[in-house]
Amino acid sequence: GDIPILPRNPQLKELIYSPTLLLAFGFGSGLVNKAPGTVGTLAAIPFWCLLSNLSLGTYIMIIYLAAVTGIIVCEKASTEVGVHDPGGIVWDEFVGFWIAMCPVSPSVSNLVIGFVLFRALDILKPWPINWLDQNIHGGFGIMLDDIVAGLVTALLMAMLINLEFL
């Protein structure tokens, strides 16, 4: 049937009845009024703590599946809410942050540095992240700028490890 259009963020009760909205809105973390991307990234931290205990191959496979799922879910959710890339959709932050933290082991310093670098890149959107954000649309576009921000952060984290700053 037709998908109802909600020209707003859904209510928490709507997330409970829609697995698509529940995932896209980061289990409710994207429903906050101020800084939903930052809150969504914070909500991704406990999952990262679990992921970081897995083998690298398993970690990467889960990120891949989460990214592919995200493309589908974010496309459907943005259609349901009637906005191309609503700020409340934060699954892209979850996946981007997990990518960002791939090269490091769990520690408070790694978490803080990775979080700040990822959020800075996601908010400031330097080239090519800003170009991707403005020119690639749909679920793929919603996911892609955060995936690239995560990859750049991961590269920076790996460089900091090699320079023995982490």
Short mmCIF file of the C-alpha atoms (twelve columns), coordinates in Angstrom:
data_MODEL
# 
_entry.id   MODEL 
# 
loop_
_atom_site.group_PDB 
_atom_site.id 
_atom_site.type_symbol 
_atom_site.label_atom_id 
_atom_site.label_alt_id 
_atom_site.label_comp_id 
_atom_site.label_asym_id 
_atom_site.label_seq_id 
_atom_site.Cartn_x 
_atom_site.Cartn_y 
_atom_site.Cartn_z 
_atom_site.pdbx_PDB_model_num 
ATOM 1   C CA . GLY A 1   0.000  0.000   0.000  1 
ATOM 2   C CA . ASP A 2   0.873  3.652   0.061  1 
ATOM 3   C CA . ILE A 3   3.296  4.836   2.705  1 
ATOM 4   C CA . PRO A 4   1.822  7.625   4.833  1 
ATOM 5   C CA . ILE A 5   3.785  10.880  4.600  1 
ATOM 6   C CA . LEU A 6   4.734  12.460  7.921  1 
ATOM 7   C CA . PRO A 7   6.189  15.959  7.307  1 
ATOM 8   C CA . ARG A 8   7.872  15.777  10.735 1 
ATOM 9   C CA . ASN A 9   9.909  13.459  12.896 1 
ATOM 10  C CA . PRO A 10  7.838  10.482  13.989 1 
ATOM 11  C CA . GLN A 11  6.742  10.057  17.591 1 
ATOM 12  C CA . LEU A 12  8.439  7.417   19.752 1 
ATOM 13  C CA . LYS A 13  5.301  5.251   19.616 1 
ATOM 14  C CA . GLU A 14  5.502  5.286   15.791 1 
ATOM 15  C CA . LEU A 15  9.053  3.884   16.008 1 
ATOM 16  C CA . ILE A 16  7.818  0.969   18.089 1 
ATOM 17  C CA . TYR A 17  5.465  -0.085  15.274 1 
ATOM 18  C CA . SER A 18  7.928  0.480   12.415 1 
ATOM 19  C CA . PRO A 19  11.246 -1.401  12.369 1 
ATOM 20  C CA . THR A 20  12.312 0.903   9.509  1 
ATOM 21  C CA . LEU A 21  11.764 4.087   11.511 1 
ATOM 22  C CA . LEU A 22  13.163 2.478   14.679 1 
ATOM 23  C CA . LEU A 23  16.462 1.704   12.953 1 
ATOM 24  C CA . ALA A 24  16.669 4.907   10.871 1 
ATOM 25  C CA . PHE A 25  16.032 7.089   13.927 1 
ATOM 26  C CA . GLY A 26  18.684 5.231   15.953 1 
ATOM 27  C CA . PHE A 27  16.321 3.453   18.355 1 
ATOM 28  C CA . GLY A 28  14.834 6.859   19.237 1 
ATOM 29  C CA . SER A 29  18.102 8.749   19.688 1 
ATOM 30  C CA . GLY A 30  17.422 10.837  16.578 1 
ATOM 31  C CA . LEU A 31  14.164 12.191  17.982 1 
ATOM 32  C CA . VAL A 32  15.854 14.820  20.185 1 
ATOM 33  C CA . ASN A 33  15.339 18.440  19.132 1 
ATOM 34  C CA . LYS A 34  18.943 19.598  19.556 1 
ATOM 35  C CA . ALA A 35  21.945 17.929  17.867 1 
ATOM 36  C CA . PRO A 36  20.317 14.625  16.839 1 
ATOM 37  C CA . GLY A 37  23.476 13.578  14.944 1 
ATOM 38  C CA . THR A 38  25.588 13.977  18.065 1 
ATOM 39  C CA . VAL A 39  23.033 12.133  20.210 1 
ATOM 40  C CA . GLY A 40  22.830 9.418   17.549 1 
ATOM 41  C CA . THR A 41  26.606 9.049   17.594 1 
ATOM 42  C CA . LEU A 42  26.518 8.788   21.399 1 
ATOM 43  C CA . ALA A 43  23.876 6.060   21.053 1 
ATOM 44  C CA . ALA A 44  26.227 4.159   18.711 1 
ATOM 45  C CA . ILE A 45  28.943 3.906   21.395 1 
ATOM 46  C CA . PRO A 46  27.568 0.899   23.345 1 
ATOM 47  C CA . PHE A 47  27.223 -1.021  20.059 1 
ATOM 48  C CA . TRP A 48  30.821 -0.115  19.172 1 
ATOM 49  C CA . CYS A 49  31.955 -1.486  22.539 1 
ATOM 50  C CA . LEU A 50  30.355 -4.814  21.582 1 
ATOM 51  C CA . LEU A 51  31.668 -4.704  17.989 1 
ATOM 52  C CA . SER A 52  35.213 -3.925  19.113 1 
ATOM 53  C CA . ASN A 53  35.429 -7.330  20.808 1 
ATOM 54  C CA . LEU A 54  34.836 -9.156  17.522 1 
ATOM 55  C CA . SER A 55  37.438 -10.219 14.980 1 
ATOM 56  C CA . LEU A 56  38.277 -7.557  12.394 1 
ATOM 57  C CA . GLY A 57  36.645 -9.607  9.629  1 
ATOM 58  C CA . THR A 58  33.398 -9.978  11.578 1 
ATOM 59  C CA . TYR A 59  33.450 -6.278  12.542 1 
ATOM 60  C CA . ILE A 60  33.849 -5.254  8.882  1 
ATOM 61  C CA . MET A 61  31.109 -7.668  7.758  1 
ATOM 62  C CA . ILE A 62  28.687 -6.208  10.320 1 
ATOM 63  C CA . ILE A 63  29.556 -2.664  9.184  1 
ATOM 64  C CA . TYR A 64  28.968 -3.693  5.562  1 
ATOM 65  C CA . LEU A 65  25.574 -5.228  6.410  1 
ATOM 66  C CA . ALA A 66  24.654 -2.183  8.544  1 
ATOM 67  C CA . ALA A 67  25.583 0.151   5.665  1 
ATOM 68  C CA . VAL A 68  23.588 -1.783  3.057  1 
ATOM 69  C CA . THR A 69  20.643 -2.030  5.445  1 
ATOM 70  C CA . GLY A 70  21.040 1.694   6.126  1 
ATOM 71  C CA . ILE A 71  20.753 2.605   2.448  1 
ATOM 72  C CA . ILE A 72  17.414 0.790   2.252  1 
ATOM 73  C CA . VAL A 73  16.096 1.892   5.660  1 
ATOM 74  C CA . CYS A 74  17.127 5.553   5.308  1 
ATOM 75  C CA . GLU A 75  15.556 5.760   1.843  1 
ATOM 76  C CA . LYS A 76  12.277 4.323   3.118  1 
ATOM 77  C CA . ALA A 77  12.281 6.420   6.313  1 
ATOM 78  C CA . SER A 78  13.017 9.690   4.477  1 
ATOM 79  C CA . THR A 79  10.110 8.900   2.134  1 
ATOM 80  C CA . GLU A 80  7.837  8.191   5.107  1 
ATOM 81  C CA . VAL A 81  8.704  11.486  6.841  1 
ATOM 82  C CA . GLY A 82  8.552  13.407  3.569  1 
ATOM 83  C CA . VAL A 83  12.015 15.011  3.873  1 
ATOM 84  C CA . HIS A 84  15.147 14.076  1.852  1 
ATOM 85  C CA . ASP A 85  17.640 13.840  4.738  1 
ATOM 86  C CA . PRO A 86  15.919 14.725  7.998  1 
ATOM 87  C CA . GLY A 87  18.308 15.380  10.866 1 
ATOM 88  C CA . GLY A 88  16.525 12.781  12.965 1 
ATOM 89  C CA . ILE A 89  17.672 9.939   10.726 1 
ATOM 90  C CA . VAL A 90  20.872 8.940   12.512 1 
ATOM 91  C CA . TRP A 91  21.566 5.371   11.354 1 
ATOM 92  C CA . ASP A 92  24.188 6.961   9.077  1 
ATOM 93  C CA . GLU A 93  25.942 8.320   12.175 1 
ATOM 94  C CA . PHE A 94  25.895 4.860   13.766 1 
ATOM 95  C CA . VAL A 95  27.577 3.279   10.736 1 
ATOM 96  C CA . GLY A 96  29.971 6.199   10.151 1 
ATOM 97  C CA . PHE A 97  31.108 6.114   13.774 1 
ATOM 98  C CA . TRP A 98  31.642 2.343   13.696 1 
ATOM 99  C CA . ILE A 99  33.795 2.809   10.587 1 
ATOM 100 C CA . ALA A 100 35.691 5.647   12.283 1 
ATOM 101 C CA . MET A 101 36.524 3.454   15.264 1 
ATOM 102 C CA . CYS A 102 37.516 0.359   13.281 1 
ATOM 103 C CA . PRO A 103 41.310 0.812   13.642 1 
ATOM 104 C CA . VAL A 104 41.359 1.386   17.411 1 
ATOM 105 C CA . SER A 105 40.826 -0.664  20.526 1 
ATOM 106 C CA . PRO A 106 38.304 0.451   23.113 1 
ATOM 107 C CA . SER A 107 39.673 3.034   25.531 1 
ATOM 108 C CA . VAL A 108 38.382 6.322   26.874 1 
ATOM 109 C CA . SER A 109 41.013 8.338   24.981 1 
ATOM 110 C CA . ASN A 110 40.339 6.531   21.667 1 
ATOM 111 C CA . LEU A 111 36.608 7.006   22.190 1 
ATOM 112 C CA . VAL A 112 36.886 10.749  22.892 1 
ATOM 113 C CA . ILE A 113 39.324 11.439  20.042 1 
ATOM 114 C CA . GLY A 114 37.365 9.316   17.545 1 
ATOM 115 C CA . PHE A 115 34.058 10.837  18.600 1 
ATOM 116 C CA . VAL A 116 35.339 14.428  18.293 1 
ATOM 117 C CA . LEU A 117 37.047 13.817  14.929 1 
ATOM 118 C CA . PHE A 118 34.020 12.045  13.458 1 
ATOM 119 C CA . ARG A 119 31.532 14.652  14.680 1 
ATOM 120 C CA . ALA A 120 33.770 17.498  13.444 1 
ATOM 121 C CA . LEU A 121 33.985 15.965  9.963  1 
ATOM 122 C CA . ASP A 122 30.259 15.195  9.911  1 
ATOM 123 C CA . ILE A 123 29.290 18.716  11.022 1 
ATOM 124 C CA . LEU A 124 31.884 20.765  9.084  1 
ATOM 125 C CA . LYS A 125 31.675 18.534  5.990  1 
ATOM 126 C CA . PRO A 126 34.991 19.412  4.298  1 
ATOM 127 C CA . TRP A 127 35.417 18.401  0.650  1 
ATOM 128 C CA . PRO A 128 34.576 15.753  -0.606 1 
ATOM 129 C CA . ILE A 129 32.062 15.106  2.188  1 
ATOM 130 C CA . ASN A 130 30.132 18.324  1.440  1 
ATOM 131 C CA . TRP A 131 30.027 17.509  -2.280 1 
ATOM 132 C CA . LEU A 132 28.661 14.026  -1.584 1 
ATOM 133 C CA . ASP A 133 26.107 15.439  0.857  1 
ATOM 134 C CA . GLN A 134 24.843 17.963  -1.716 1 
ATOM 135 C CA . ASN A 135 24.962 15.825  -4.869 1 
ATOM 136 C CA . ILE A 136 24.196 12.203  -3.972 1 
ATOM 137 C CA . HIS A 137 20.586 11.659  -2.941 1 
ATOM 138 C CA . GLY A 138 18.298 8.969   -1.608 1 
ATOM 139 C CA . GLY A 139 19.259 6.404   0.982  1 
ATOM 140 C CA . PHE A 140 22.706 6.016   -0.602 1 
ATOM 141 C CA . GLY A 141 23.307 9.760   -0.294 1 
ATOM 142 C CA . ILE A 142 22.122 9.841   3.317  1 
ATOM 143 C CA . MET A 143 24.613 7.098   4.184  1 
ATOM 144 C CA . LEU A 144 27.537 8.066   1.936  1 
ATOM 145 C CA . ASP A 145 28.680 11.352  3.501  1 
ATOM 146 C CA . ASP A 146 28.819 9.724   6.953  1 
ATOM 147 C CA . ILE A 147 30.581 6.648   5.573  1 
ATOM 148 C CA . VAL A 148 33.245 8.919   4.040  1 
ATOM 149 C CA . ALA A 149 33.487 10.945  7.277  1 
ATOM 150 C CA . GLY A 150 33.979 7.619   9.064  1 
ATOM 151 C CA . LEU A 151 36.654 6.497   6.591  1 
ATOM 152 C CA . VAL A 152 38.546 9.794   6.932  1 
ATOM 153 C CA . THR A 153 38.311 9.557   10.730 1 
ATOM 154 C CA . ALA A 154 39.537 5.934   10.607 1 
ATOM 155 C CA . LEU A 155 42.499 7.038   8.494  1 
ATOM 156 C CA . LEU A 156 43.301 9.827   10.962 1 
ATOM 157 C CA . MET A 157 42.985 7.399   13.899 1 
ATOM 158 C CA . ALA A 158 45.338 4.933   12.169 1 
ATOM 159 C CA . MET A 159 47.818 7.750   11.566 1 
ATOM 160 C CA . LEU A 160 47.641 8.759   15.235 1 
ATOM 161 C CA . ILE A 161 48.329 5.124   16.212 1 
ATOM 162 C CA . ASN A 162 51.343 4.984   13.854 1 
ATOM 163 C CA . LEU A 163 52.633 8.256   15.285 1 
ATOM 164 C CA . GLU A 164 52.111 6.724   18.745 1 
ATOM 165 C CA . PHE A 165 49.687 9.425   19.839 1 
ATOM 166 C CA . LEU A 166 47.114 6.703   20.620 1 
# 
